Tab-separated table of C-alpha atoms in Angstrom:
chain	number	residue	atom	x	y	z
A	1	MET	CA	71.194	34.535	119.387
A	2	LYS	CA	74.679	35.023	117.129
A	3	GLU	CA	73.405	34.300	113.549
A	4	ILE	CA	75.773	33.513	110.558
A	5	ILE	CA	74.368	34.288	106.832
A	6	THR	CA	75.417	31.739	104.230
A	7	LEU	CA	76.226	32.851	100.650
A	8	GLN	CA	76.777	30.141	97.622
A	9	PHE	CA	77.756	31.469	94.336
A	10	GLY	CA	78.129	28.781	91.550
A	11	GLU	CA	77.720	25.154	90.650
A	12	ASN	CA	80.777	24.118	92.337
A	13	ALA	CA	80.103	25.841	95.397
A	14	ASN	CA	76.555	24.225	95.340
A	15	TYR	CA	77.907	20.757	95.301
A	16	VAL	CA	79.539	21.338	98.290
A	17	GLY	CA	76.933	23.604	99.711
A	18	THR	CA	74.348	20.749	99.537
A	19	HIS	CA	76.465	18.083	100.876
A	20	TYR	CA	77.277	20.395	103.700
A	21	TRP	CA	73.558	21.214	104.570
A	22	ASN	CA	73.035	17.647	104.368
A	23	MET	CA	75.308	17.114	107.129
A	24	GLN	CA	73.924	19.754	109.165
A	25	GLN	CA	70.519	18.329	109.058
A	26	GLN	CA	71.791	14.706	109.642
A	27	GLN	CA	73.657	15.759	113.036
A	28	PHE	CA	70.796	18.219	114.107
A	29	THR	CA	68.598	14.814	113.514
A	30	GLU	CA	70.985	13.040	115.777
A	31	ASP	CA	70.789	15.786	118.528
A	32	ASN	CA	67.175	15.871	118.632
A	33	GLY	CA	67.320	12.472	119.082
A	34	GLY	CA	69.090	12.612	122.558
A	35	ASP	CA	72.003	10.777	121.326
A	36	SER	CA	75.020	13.610	121.605
A	37	ASN	CA	76.383	14.801	124.494
A	38	VAL	CA	77.309	18.341	122.748
A	39	HIS	CA	74.595	21.075	122.006
A	40	LEU	CA	74.220	22.521	118.759
A	41	SER	CA	72.608	25.891	118.572
A	42	MET	CA	70.613	25.555	115.244
A	43	ASP	CA	70.055	29.171	115.200
A	44	VAL	CA	73.410	30.096	114.070
A	45	PHE	CA	72.786	28.935	110.476
A	46	TYR	CA	68.838	28.387	110.144
A	47	SER	CA	66.015	30.758	110.309
A	48	GLU	CA	62.404	29.916	111.449
A	49	ASP	CA	60.375	29.607	108.609
A	50	ASP	CA	57.555	32.252	108.507
A	51	GLN	CA	55.110	29.498	108.386
A	52	GLY	CA	55.949	29.492	112.399
A	53	VAL	CA	54.900	26.221	114.521
A	54	GLY	CA	52.361	23.773	112.741
A	55	GLN	CA	51.735	20.180	113.530
A	56	ARG	CA	55.516	19.030	113.255
A	57	GLY	CA	56.649	21.725	115.597
A	58	ARG	CA	58.849	24.286	114.482
A	59	ARG	CA	60.086	24.590	111.046
A	60	TYR	CA	63.451	25.582	110.336
A	61	THR	CA	65.452	26.380	106.919
A	62	PRO	CA	68.914	27.196	106.187
A	63	ARG	CA	69.677	30.978	106.313
A	64	VAL	CA	71.301	31.126	102.706
A	65	LEU	CA	71.076	32.401	99.478
A	66	VAL	CA	72.070	30.281	96.617
A	67	PHE	CA	72.769	31.488	93.263
A	68	ASP	CA	73.308	29.705	90.244
A	69	LYS	CA	72.222	29.150	86.675
A	70	VAL	CA	68.862	28.203	86.148
A	71	GLY	CA	69.696	24.802	84.662
A	72	ASN	CA	71.659	23.968	87.557
A	73	PHE	CA	68.381	24.039	90.158
A	74	GLY	CA	66.997	20.724	88.534
A	75	SER	CA	64.173	19.520	90.523
A	76	LEU	CA	64.566	22.410	92.878
A	77	GLY	CA	64.110	24.819	90.345
A	78	GLN	CA	60.695	23.343	89.339
A	79	SER	CA	59.912	23.256	93.128
A	80	HIS	CA	60.457	26.900	93.295
A	81	HIS	CA	58.838	27.767	89.858
A	82	ALA	CA	55.449	26.008	91.533
A	83	LYS	CA	56.156	28.020	94.777
A	84	GLU	CA	55.875	31.082	93.069
A	85	LYS	CA	52.861	30.121	90.945
A	86	GLY	CA	51.367	28.674	93.959
A	87	ASP	CA	51.636	32.358	95.728
A	88	ALA	CA	50.408	34.237	92.490
A	89	ASP	CA	47.532	31.754	92.642
A	90	ASP	CA	46.892	32.470	96.628
A	91	ILE	CA	46.603	36.222	95.161
A	92	GLU	CA	44.271	35.705	92.811
A	93	ALA	CA	42.123	33.430	94.674
A	94	GLU	CA	42.063	36.050	97.431
A	95	ILE	CA	40.903	38.701	94.673
A	96	GLU	CA	38.144	36.252	93.363
A	97	ALA	CA	37.109	35.649	96.998
A	98	ALA	CA	36.172	39.430	97.561
A	99	GLN	CA	34.279	39.611	94.320
A	100	TRP	CA	32.074	36.585	95.052
A	101	ASP	CA	29.771	35.885	97.871
A	102	GLY	CA	29.405	32.096	97.304
A	103	ALA	CA	31.347	29.266	98.814
A	104	THR	CA	34.717	28.908	96.899
A	105	GLU	CA	37.364	25.841	97.059
A	106	VAL	CA	40.873	25.767	96.004
A	107	HIS	CA	42.670	22.462	94.350
A	108	ARG	CA	46.244	22.957	94.936
A	109	GLN	CA	48.784	20.663	92.786
A	110	MET	CA	51.088	18.725	94.940
A	111	PRO	CA	54.717	20.330	95.185
A	112	TYR	CA	57.810	18.937	93.635
A	113	THR	CA	59.903	16.711	95.940
A	114	SER	CA	63.563	18.701	96.642
A	115	SER	CA	65.148	15.538	95.222
A	116	ALA	CA	65.089	13.481	91.950
A	117	VAL	CA	67.361	10.721	93.276
A	118	LEU	CA	66.496	10.278	97.094
A	119	GLY	CA	62.792	9.195	97.614
A	120	THR	CA	60.803	7.628	100.234
A	121	GLY	CA	62.506	4.095	101.288
A	122	CYS	CA	66.087	5.079	99.714
A	123	ASN	CA	68.958	4.591	101.414
A	124	GLU	CA	71.706	5.939	99.428
A	125	VAL	CA	72.104	7.842	96.284
A	126	SER	CA	72.839	5.979	92.857
A	127	GLU	CA	75.553	8.307	91.678
A	128	SER	CA	75.035	7.570	88.154
A	129	ARG	CA	71.660	9.323	88.509
A	130	VAL	CA	73.340	12.862	89.833
A	131	ARG	CA	73.138	15.307	87.044
A	132	TYR	CA	72.445	18.250	89.484
A	133	TRP	CA	73.384	19.384	93.070
A	134	SER	CA	69.849	19.493	93.798
A	135	ASP	CA	69.742	15.945	92.900
A	136	PHE	CA	71.083	14.517	96.497
A	137	ASN	CA	69.824	17.607	98.362
A	138	GLU	CA	67.684	16.480	101.541
A	139	VAL	CA	67.258	19.603	102.881
A	140	GLU	CA	63.719	21.788	102.826
A	141	PHE	CA	64.754	25.126	101.750
A	142	ASN	CA	62.593	28.428	101.843
A	143	THR	CA	62.857	28.219	97.963
A	144	VAL	CA	61.435	31.657	97.428
A	145	GLN	CA	63.896	33.365	99.697
A	146	SER	CA	66.824	31.162	99.332
A	147	LEU	CA	67.029	30.027	95.747
A	148	ASN	CA	68.239	32.505	93.065
A	149	SER	CA	68.692	31.888	89.225
A	150	VAL	CA	71.178	33.948	87.390
A	151	SER	CA	71.529	34.495	83.604
A	152	GLY	CA	73.576	36.858	82.082
A	153	VAL	CA	70.529	38.057	79.494
A	154	GLU	CA	68.442	38.601	82.406
A	155	PHE	CA	70.725	40.696	84.141
A	156	GLY	CA	72.511	42.723	81.511
A	157	ASN	CA	74.709	40.587	79.466
A	158	SER	CA	73.430	40.573	75.715
A	159	LEU	CA	74.999	37.220	75.050
A	160	GLY	CA	73.962	35.737	78.085
A	161	GLU	CA	77.321	34.333	78.855
A	162	MET	CA	79.240	33.776	82.272
A	163	ASN	CA	82.169	32.357	81.416
A	164	THR	CA	85.111	34.005	82.799
A	165	PHE	CA	85.490	36.348	86.475
A	166	GLN	CA	85.017	39.611	84.038
A	167	GLU	CA	81.648	38.378	82.388
A	168	GLY	CA	80.228	37.207	86.008
A	169	GLY	CA	81.198	40.528	87.407
A	170	ASP	CA	79.615	42.830	84.557
A	171	VAL	CA	76.538	40.525	85.307
A	172	PHE	CA	76.312	41.619	88.831
A	173	ALA	CA	77.239	44.946	88.161
A	174	GLY	CA	73.657	45.033	85.822
A	175	GLU	CA	71.827	47.706	88.226
A	176	ASN	CA	68.320	45.990	88.424
A	177	GLY	CA	69.590	42.594	89.471
A	178	ARG	CA	72.221	43.944	91.823
A	179	ASP	CA	69.578	46.227	93.305
A	180	GLU	CA	66.687	43.509	93.594
A	181	MET	CA	69.402	40.757	95.157
A	182	LEU	CA	70.816	43.456	97.683
A	183	GLU	CA	67.467	45.346	98.754
A	184	GLY	CA	65.220	42.236	98.828
A	185	LYS	CA	66.026	38.906	100.007
A	186	PHE	CA	69.502	39.863	101.421
A	187	ARG	CA	68.044	42.536	103.008
A	188	GLY	CA	65.312	40.603	104.667
A	189	LEU	CA	68.172	37.879	106.010
A	190	ALA	CA	70.316	40.393	107.491
A	191	GLU	CA	67.471	42.262	108.971
A	192	ALA	CA	65.922	39.306	110.818
A	193	CYS	CA	69.135	38.611	112.643
A	194	ASP	CA	68.813	39.522	116.380
A	195	GLN	CA	73.026	39.952	116.762
A	196	MET	CA	74.781	38.788	113.328
A	197	GLN	CA	78.171	37.368	113.754
A	198	GLY	CA	78.945	37.436	110.097
A	199	PHE	CA	79.203	35.562	106.857
A	200	GLN	CA	80.152	32.164	105.701
A	201	VAL	CA	80.698	32.179	101.820
A	202	MET	CA	81.202	29.370	99.305
A	203	ALA	CA	81.653	30.190	95.609
A	204	ASP	CA	83.211	29.146	92.631
A	205	ALA	CA	86.874	29.686	92.501
A	206	HIS	CA	86.964	30.760	88.795
A	207	GLY	CA	84.499	31.530	85.967
A	208	GLY	CA	81.720	33.538	85.868
A	209	PHE	CA	80.317	32.817	89.662
A	210	ALA	CA	83.704	33.940	91.044
A	211	GLY	CA	82.980	37.267	89.281
A	212	PHE	CA	79.418	37.435	90.283
A	213	GLY	CA	80.126	36.080	93.804
A	214	ALA	CA	83.277	38.486	94.289
A	215	GLY	CA	80.967	42.021	93.338
A	216	PHE	CA	78.226	40.593	95.632
A	217	VAL	CA	80.518	40.222	98.717
A	218	GLY	CA	82.118	43.498	97.833
A	219	LYS	CA	78.956	44.971	98.295
A	220	VAL	CA	78.264	43.106	101.713
A	221	ARG	CA	81.469	44.459	103.173
A	222	GLU	CA	80.375	47.827	102.263
A	223	GLU	CA	77.112	47.373	104.238
A	224	TYR	CA	78.724	45.430	106.882
A	225	PRO	CA	82.446	46.955	107.581
A	226	LYS	CA	82.965	45.318	110.713
A	227	SER	CA	81.470	41.853	110.283
A	228	SER	CA	83.421	38.747	109.659
A	229	ILE	CA	83.754	37.374	106.116
A	230	LEU	CA	84.907	33.512	105.794
A	231	MET	CA	85.130	32.763	102.156
A	232	TYR	CA	85.755	28.953	100.442
A	233	ASN	CA	86.941	29.396	96.944
A	234	VAL	CA	85.769	26.314	95.375
A	235	ALA	CA	86.818	24.432	92.464
A	236	SER	CA	85.877	20.771	90.658
A	237	GLY	CA	89.675	19.826	89.958
A	238	ARG	CA	93.093	20.209	91.395
A	239	ALA	CA	94.913	23.625	91.591
A	240	SER	CA	97.610	22.041	89.447
A	241	ASP	CA	95.191	21.059	86.635
A	242	MET	CA	93.854	24.769	85.964
A	243	GLY	CA	93.943	25.903	82.621
A	244	SER	CA	95.707	29.483	82.182
A	245	THR	CA	92.239	31.276	81.598
A	246	GLN	CA	91.031	29.278	84.785
A	247	THR	CA	94.409	30.132	86.520
A	248	ILE	CA	93.906	33.592	85.628
A	249	ASP	CA	90.301	33.916	86.902
A	250	ALA	CA	91.406	32.592	90.337
A	251	ALA	CA	93.977	34.770	90.714
A	252	ILE	CA	91.996	37.669	90.165
A	253	ALA	CA	89.137	36.131	92.059
A	254	LEU	CA	91.538	35.697	95.120
A	255	ALA	CA	92.966	39.310	94.735
A	256	THR	CA	89.494	40.694	94.492
A	257	ASN	CA	88.086	38.894	97.647
A	258	LEU	CA	90.929	39.469	99.788
A	259	GLU	CA	89.922	43.314	100.057
A	260	SER	CA	86.760	42.346	101.258
A	261	VAL	CA	87.032	39.057	103.208
A	262	SER	CA	88.308	38.451	106.434
A	263	ALA	CA	89.800	35.093	105.227
A	264	ALA	CA	89.887	33.119	102.405
A	265	VAL	CA	90.149	28.854	102.162
A	266	ASN	CA	91.220	27.470	98.680
A	267	MET	CA	88.901	24.328	98.407
A	268	TYR	CA	90.398	22.331	95.333
A	269	VAL	CA	90.684	18.484	94.757
A	270	PRO	CA	93.556	17.563	97.307
A	271	SER	CA	96.496	16.296	95.475
A	272	GLY	CA	97.066	14.307	98.430
A	273	LEU	CA	94.507	11.898	98.486
A	274	LYS	CA	96.489	8.915	98.288
A	275	LYS	CA	98.116	9.738	101.537
A	276	LEU	CA	94.563	8.443	103.091
A	277	TYR	CA	94.319	5.592	101.189
A	278	PRO	CA	92.762	2.532	101.633
A	279	ARG	CA	90.746	4.135	104.526
A	280	VAL	CA	89.760	6.780	102.422
A	281	GLN	CA	89.084	6.082	98.437
A	282	ILE	CA	87.665	9.087	96.425
A	283	GLU	CA	87.402	9.067	92.908
A	284	GLU	CA	89.142	12.368	91.838
A	285	GLY	CA	86.821	12.778	88.883
A	286	SER	CA	83.681	12.559	90.518
A	287	ARG	CA	82.658	16.299	91.510
A	288	TYR	CA	79.829	13.962	93.388
A	289	GLN	CA	82.411	12.418	95.791
A	290	THR	CA	84.987	15.381	95.539
A	291	SER	CA	82.571	17.826	96.619
A	292	ALA	CA	81.618	15.834	99.592
A	293	PHE	CA	85.138	15.681	100.982
A	294	ALA	CA	85.392	19.680	100.538
A	295	ALA	CA	82.012	19.722	102.629
A	296	MET	CA	83.352	17.878	105.510
A	297	ASN	CA	86.165	20.600	105.498
A	298	VAL	CA	83.692	23.175	105.703
A	299	SER	CA	81.475	21.331	108.267
A	300	GLN	CA	84.786	20.794	110.551
A	301	TRP	CA	85.166	24.578	111.064
A	302	SER	CA	81.263	25.467	111.198
A	303	GLN	CA	81.008	22.889	114.028
A	304	CYS	CA	82.851	25.075	116.486
A	305	LEU	CA	80.584	27.584	115.713
A	306	LEU	CA	77.361	25.562	116.136
A	307	THR	CA	78.687	24.302	119.498
A	308	GLY	CA	79.281	28.078	120.973
A	309	ARG	CA	83.185	26.666	121.275
A	310	ARG	CA	84.245	29.610	119.244
A	311	ASN	CA	82.464	32.538	117.356
A	312	LEU	CA	83.658	33.666	113.732
A	313	ASP	CA	85.383	36.655	114.694
A	314	ASP	CA	87.398	34.752	117.528
A	315	MET	CA	88.063	31.806	114.735
A	316	ILE	CA	89.271	33.899	112.192
A	317	SER	CA	91.569	35.943	114.129
A	318	GLN	CA	93.052	33.024	115.676
A	319	VAL	CA	93.914	31.438	112.540
A	320	THR	CA	94.864	34.578	110.373
A	321	GLN	CA	96.859	36.354	113.319
A	322	GLN	CA	94.150	39.282	113.386
A	323	GLN	CA	93.534	38.827	109.635
A	324	TYR	CA	97.260	39.736	108.869
A	325	PHE	CA	97.432	36.324	106.911
A	326	LYS	CA	94.161	36.190	105.184
A	327	VAL	CA	94.847	33.072	103.100
A	328	ALA	CA	94.098	30.006	105.303
A	329	GLU	CA	94.614	26.146	104.515
A	330	SER	CA	92.044	23.780	105.723
A	331	LEU	CA	93.808	20.137	106.414
A	332	LEU	CA	91.667	17.372	107.007
A	333	SER	CA	92.030	13.435	107.669
A	334	PRO	CA	88.931	11.445	108.155
A	335	GLY	CA	89.051	8.215	109.723
A	336	LEU	CA	92.471	9.100	111.824
A	337	GLN	CA	93.807	6.122	113.908
A	338	ILE	CA	96.798	7.192	115.906
A	339	ASN	CA	97.699	3.800	116.877
A	340	ASP	CA	98.425	2.704	113.405
A	341	PRO	CA	101.443	0.795	113.796
A	342	LYS	CA	102.646	1.455	110.102
A	343	TYR	CA	103.195	5.116	111.271
A	344	ASP	CA	105.063	7.249	113.596
A	345	TYR	CA	103.019	9.461	115.207
A	346	SER	CA	105.414	10.639	118.131
A	347	SER	CA	105.246	13.968	116.595
A	348	VAL	CA	102.155	16.199	115.606
A	349	ALA	CA	104.255	17.354	112.662
A	350	GLY	CA	105.242	13.664	111.432
A	351	LEU	CA	101.213	13.081	111.710
A	352	LEU	CA	100.402	16.132	109.722
A	353	GLU	CA	102.552	14.980	107.079
A	354	GLN	CA	101.703	11.527	106.497
A	355	ARG	CA	98.116	11.576	107.429
A	356	PHE	CA	96.500	14.756	106.548
A	357	VAL	CA	95.720	16.515	103.383
A	358	ALA	CA	95.216	20.239	102.561
A	359	SER	CA	92.421	21.518	100.528
A	360	SER	CA	94.814	23.569	98.014
A	361	GLY	CA	97.238	21.026	97.706
A	362	THR	CA	99.938	23.230	99.719
A	363	VAL	CA	102.507	21.121	101.345
A	364	VAL	CA	102.422	22.708	105.165
A	365	GLY	CA	105.891	21.541	106.322
A	366	ASP	CA	107.236	21.790	109.742
A	367	LEU	CA	105.072	23.365	112.557
A	368	SER	CA	107.383	26.260	112.711
A	369	SER	CA	105.913	27.257	109.179
A	370	LEU	CA	102.495	27.956	110.682
A	371	ALA	CA	101.450	31.840	111.985
A	372	GLY	CA	98.462	30.636	113.358
A	373	GLN	CA	96.176	27.453	113.586
A	374	LEU	CA	93.269	25.878	115.061
A	375	VAL	CA	92.687	21.862	115.484
A	376	VAL	CA	89.125	20.720	115.391
A	377	ASP	CA	88.663	16.805	116.738
A	378	ARG	CA	85.400	15.207	116.127
A	379	GLY	CA	85.704	11.543	117.044
A	380	THR	CA	89.706	10.918	117.118
A	381	GLU	CA	92.239	10.948	119.589
A	382	PHE	CA	94.320	13.943	117.555
A	383	SER	CA	93.058	16.031	120.135
A	384	ARG	CA	95.242	13.939	123.059
A	385	LEU	CA	98.246	14.576	121.026
A	386	VAL	CA	97.482	18.062	120.518
A	387	ARG	CA	96.585	18.574	124.292
A	388	GLU	CA	100.187	17.671	125.127
A	389	ARG	CA	102.044	20.078	122.943
A	390	TYR	CA	99.505	23.249	122.780
A	391	ALA	CA	97.504	25.458	124.543
A	392	ALA	CA	93.881	24.760	125.328
A	393	THR	CA	93.102	27.870	122.845
A	394	ALA	CA	94.680	25.738	120.076
A	395	TYR	CA	92.258	22.994	119.710
A	396	ALA	CA	88.697	22.068	120.208
A	397	ASP	CA	87.895	18.395	121.115
A	398	LEU	CA	84.151	18.146	119.931
A	399	GLY	CA	84.034	14.577	120.959
A	400	GLN	CA	81.215	13.033	118.639
A	401	ALA	CA	82.185	11.377	115.298
A	402	VAL	CA	80.702	13.144	111.882
A	403	GLY	CA	77.485	11.614	110.997
A	404	LEU	CA	77.038	10.721	107.504
A	405	PRO	CA	73.684	11.457	105.771
A	406	ARG	CA	72.320	8.953	103.482
A	407	SER	CA	73.195	11.355	100.437
A	408	PHE	CA	76.808	11.324	101.292
A	409	PRO	CA	78.896	9.013	98.996
A	410	ARG	CA	79.047	5.585	100.261
A	411	GLY	CA	82.152	3.326	99.842
A	412	ILE	CA	84.363	6.286	100.495
A	413	PHE	CA	85.284	5.633	104.234
A	414	GLN	CA	85.929	1.932	104.426
A	415	GLY	CA	84.132	0.387	107.229
A	416	ALA	CA	82.086	3.206	108.000
A	417	ARG	CA	78.532	3.835	106.856
A	418	ASP	CA	76.922	5.884	109.528
A	419	SER	CA	79.568	7.910	110.984
A	420	VAL	CA	83.276	8.403	110.791
A	421	GLY	CA	86.050	10.415	113.078
A	422	VAL	CA	87.725	13.481	111.432
A	423	ALA	CA	90.800	15.663	112.554
A	424	GLY	CA	91.235	18.966	111.165
A	425	MET	CA	93.243	21.868	111.363
A	426	LEU	CA	92.749	25.089	109.879
A	427	CYS	CA	95.535	27.275	109.730
A	428	THR	CA	97.978	29.812	108.146
A	429	THR	CA	101.201	28.778	106.589
A	430	ALA	CA	104.388	29.574	104.598
A	431	GLY	CA	103.654	26.897	102.106
A	432	THR	CA	100.673	29.192	100.974
A	433	ALA	CA	103.223	31.391	99.136
A	434	GLY	CA	103.780	28.790	96.505
A	435	TYR	CA	100.223	28.562	95.537
A	436	VAL	CA	100.006	32.090	95.291
A	437	GLN	CA	103.365	32.733	93.624
A	438	ARG	CA	101.681	30.269	90.734
A	439	LEU	CA	98.537	32.539	90.604
A	440	HIS	CA	100.755	35.334	90.320
A	441	GLU	CA	102.984	33.949	87.557
A	442	SER	CA	100.062	33.552	85.425
A	443	VAL	CA	98.813	36.889	85.986
A	444	GLN	CA	100.816	38.595	82.945
A	445	VAL	CA	99.187	41.312	80.971
A	446	GLU	CA	99.851	40.330	77.483
A	447	ARG	CA	98.563	36.541	78.488
A	448	SER	CA	95.295	37.885	79.818
A	449	ARG	CA	93.512	37.393	76.266
A	450	HIS	CA	89.991	37.693	77.739
A	451	VAL	CA	90.682	40.795	79.789
A	452	LYS	CA	89.971	43.836	77.775
A	453	ASP	CA	92.605	46.965	77.018
A	454	TYR	CA	91.135	49.272	79.582
A	455	GLU	CA	91.283	46.502	82.285
A	456	ARG	CA	95.246	46.364	81.848
A	457	GLU	CA	95.463	48.642	85.205
A	458	TRP	CA	93.168	46.548	87.196
A	459	ILE	CA	95.708	43.189	86.520
A	460	ARG	CA	98.638	45.118	87.648
A	461	GLU	CA	96.744	46.209	90.732
A	462	VAL	CA	95.525	42.308	91.311
A	463	LYS	CA	99.353	41.492	90.753
A	464	GLY	CA	100.165	44.168	93.176
A	465	ILE	CA	97.779	42.456	95.852
A	466	LEU	CA	99.271	38.974	95.406
A	467	ASP	CA	102.682	40.284	95.747
A	468	SER	CA	101.846	41.685	98.928
A	469	VAL	CA	100.384	38.338	100.055
A	470	ILE	CA	103.836	36.460	98.803
A	471	ASP	CA	105.493	38.883	101.038
A	472	ARG	CA	103.745	38.401	104.094
A	473	TYR	CA	103.969	34.746	104.315
A	474	ALA	CA	107.617	34.748	103.324
A	475	THR	CA	107.990	36.130	106.908
A	476	ILE	CA	106.796	32.995	108.732
A	477	ILE	CA	109.969	31.351	109.384
């Protein structure tokens, strides 16, 4: 097996992560039903639960560590508390049984359901009822191992605040919490892997969990210096709509993470969504909907890993040119139909410009502006066009369209309820320099009011890292 561990940090990342895991469960259900010609290796992203084989056969749970504020877990938080209480009750019952020679009976309360919105007989989510990402979760987690609540008070911040990158970093740096997380649950996941490929990370692009996640990933890199780390920096709005503090946080987070990760993909609400209208209709103000679109991006690339068409090392090396260009762009076109007479699809470049949207809002431009790319086609004819112009190593035609779980927002894809064809390109492009330049301009020492005086030199180092990124991307012609 070649396992991948997934790490999720913060509310925005967990909205995306919840949609992502729901989509994985949907396609595994389809695969087990025999409807797919593509075999999926469940062991890549899932662990066999320690409950072993029961009446329902093997029980698999996502190989993931989820971090968020305790209040954002919703019904999952209640389930986690119930499981911990159940474990304590089991221990107490064993002690009492050892001290009592007579017969004993144990009566246990039924566990909480994992979703407060999706219940038996419910075929879709009522968006008005979604308060937390756990409200539309369809996946059974190993709650004791995977779910981790974080608070500033618990981990060393006397005010309990985690609003900025620095505050989140300070929380992670709290000695007790850091050691417990790294030596406990994380170590257990890693040591259970037979042949680990690396790590898939979803983290808030700015705010407290951006700093918390960066600290965690930095420690992971120290422990696993040669493993691949693919990171998605997730935000709930457009990159162009970030305020000054958020932009500074995003700049610091990106620069810090580039010291640890193998590739970073920025996941904002795309500014070009209107290009997909009317076949794709997403309310930009709805985190439930925009996070579903972001999750579709993540799922597109992990599909190569599930099918064995790529391993994580090869995929990252291909796109980043052996990690020389570490900031990648994810371009997606759900429901693409290349025979639409309204558009000129005679060139791949024209198709990318007219019918694909970039997750960071970057304008990709001509194909000559690409350093590395990987095309993944799931149920469209985009790979046919690409096949005529690229070597076989540049694309992966995975055939089957993307199955949509019942938790997926209905009405996003016109005319599609159960599945949709999706074409995507993961690439490094000269257009990224514009995005990084905007982050660089935001990090002016005199404007960084939420940064303490003794950290000014650190901010200058951040600017130096971003300068280096801009210079490298300027060489792509």
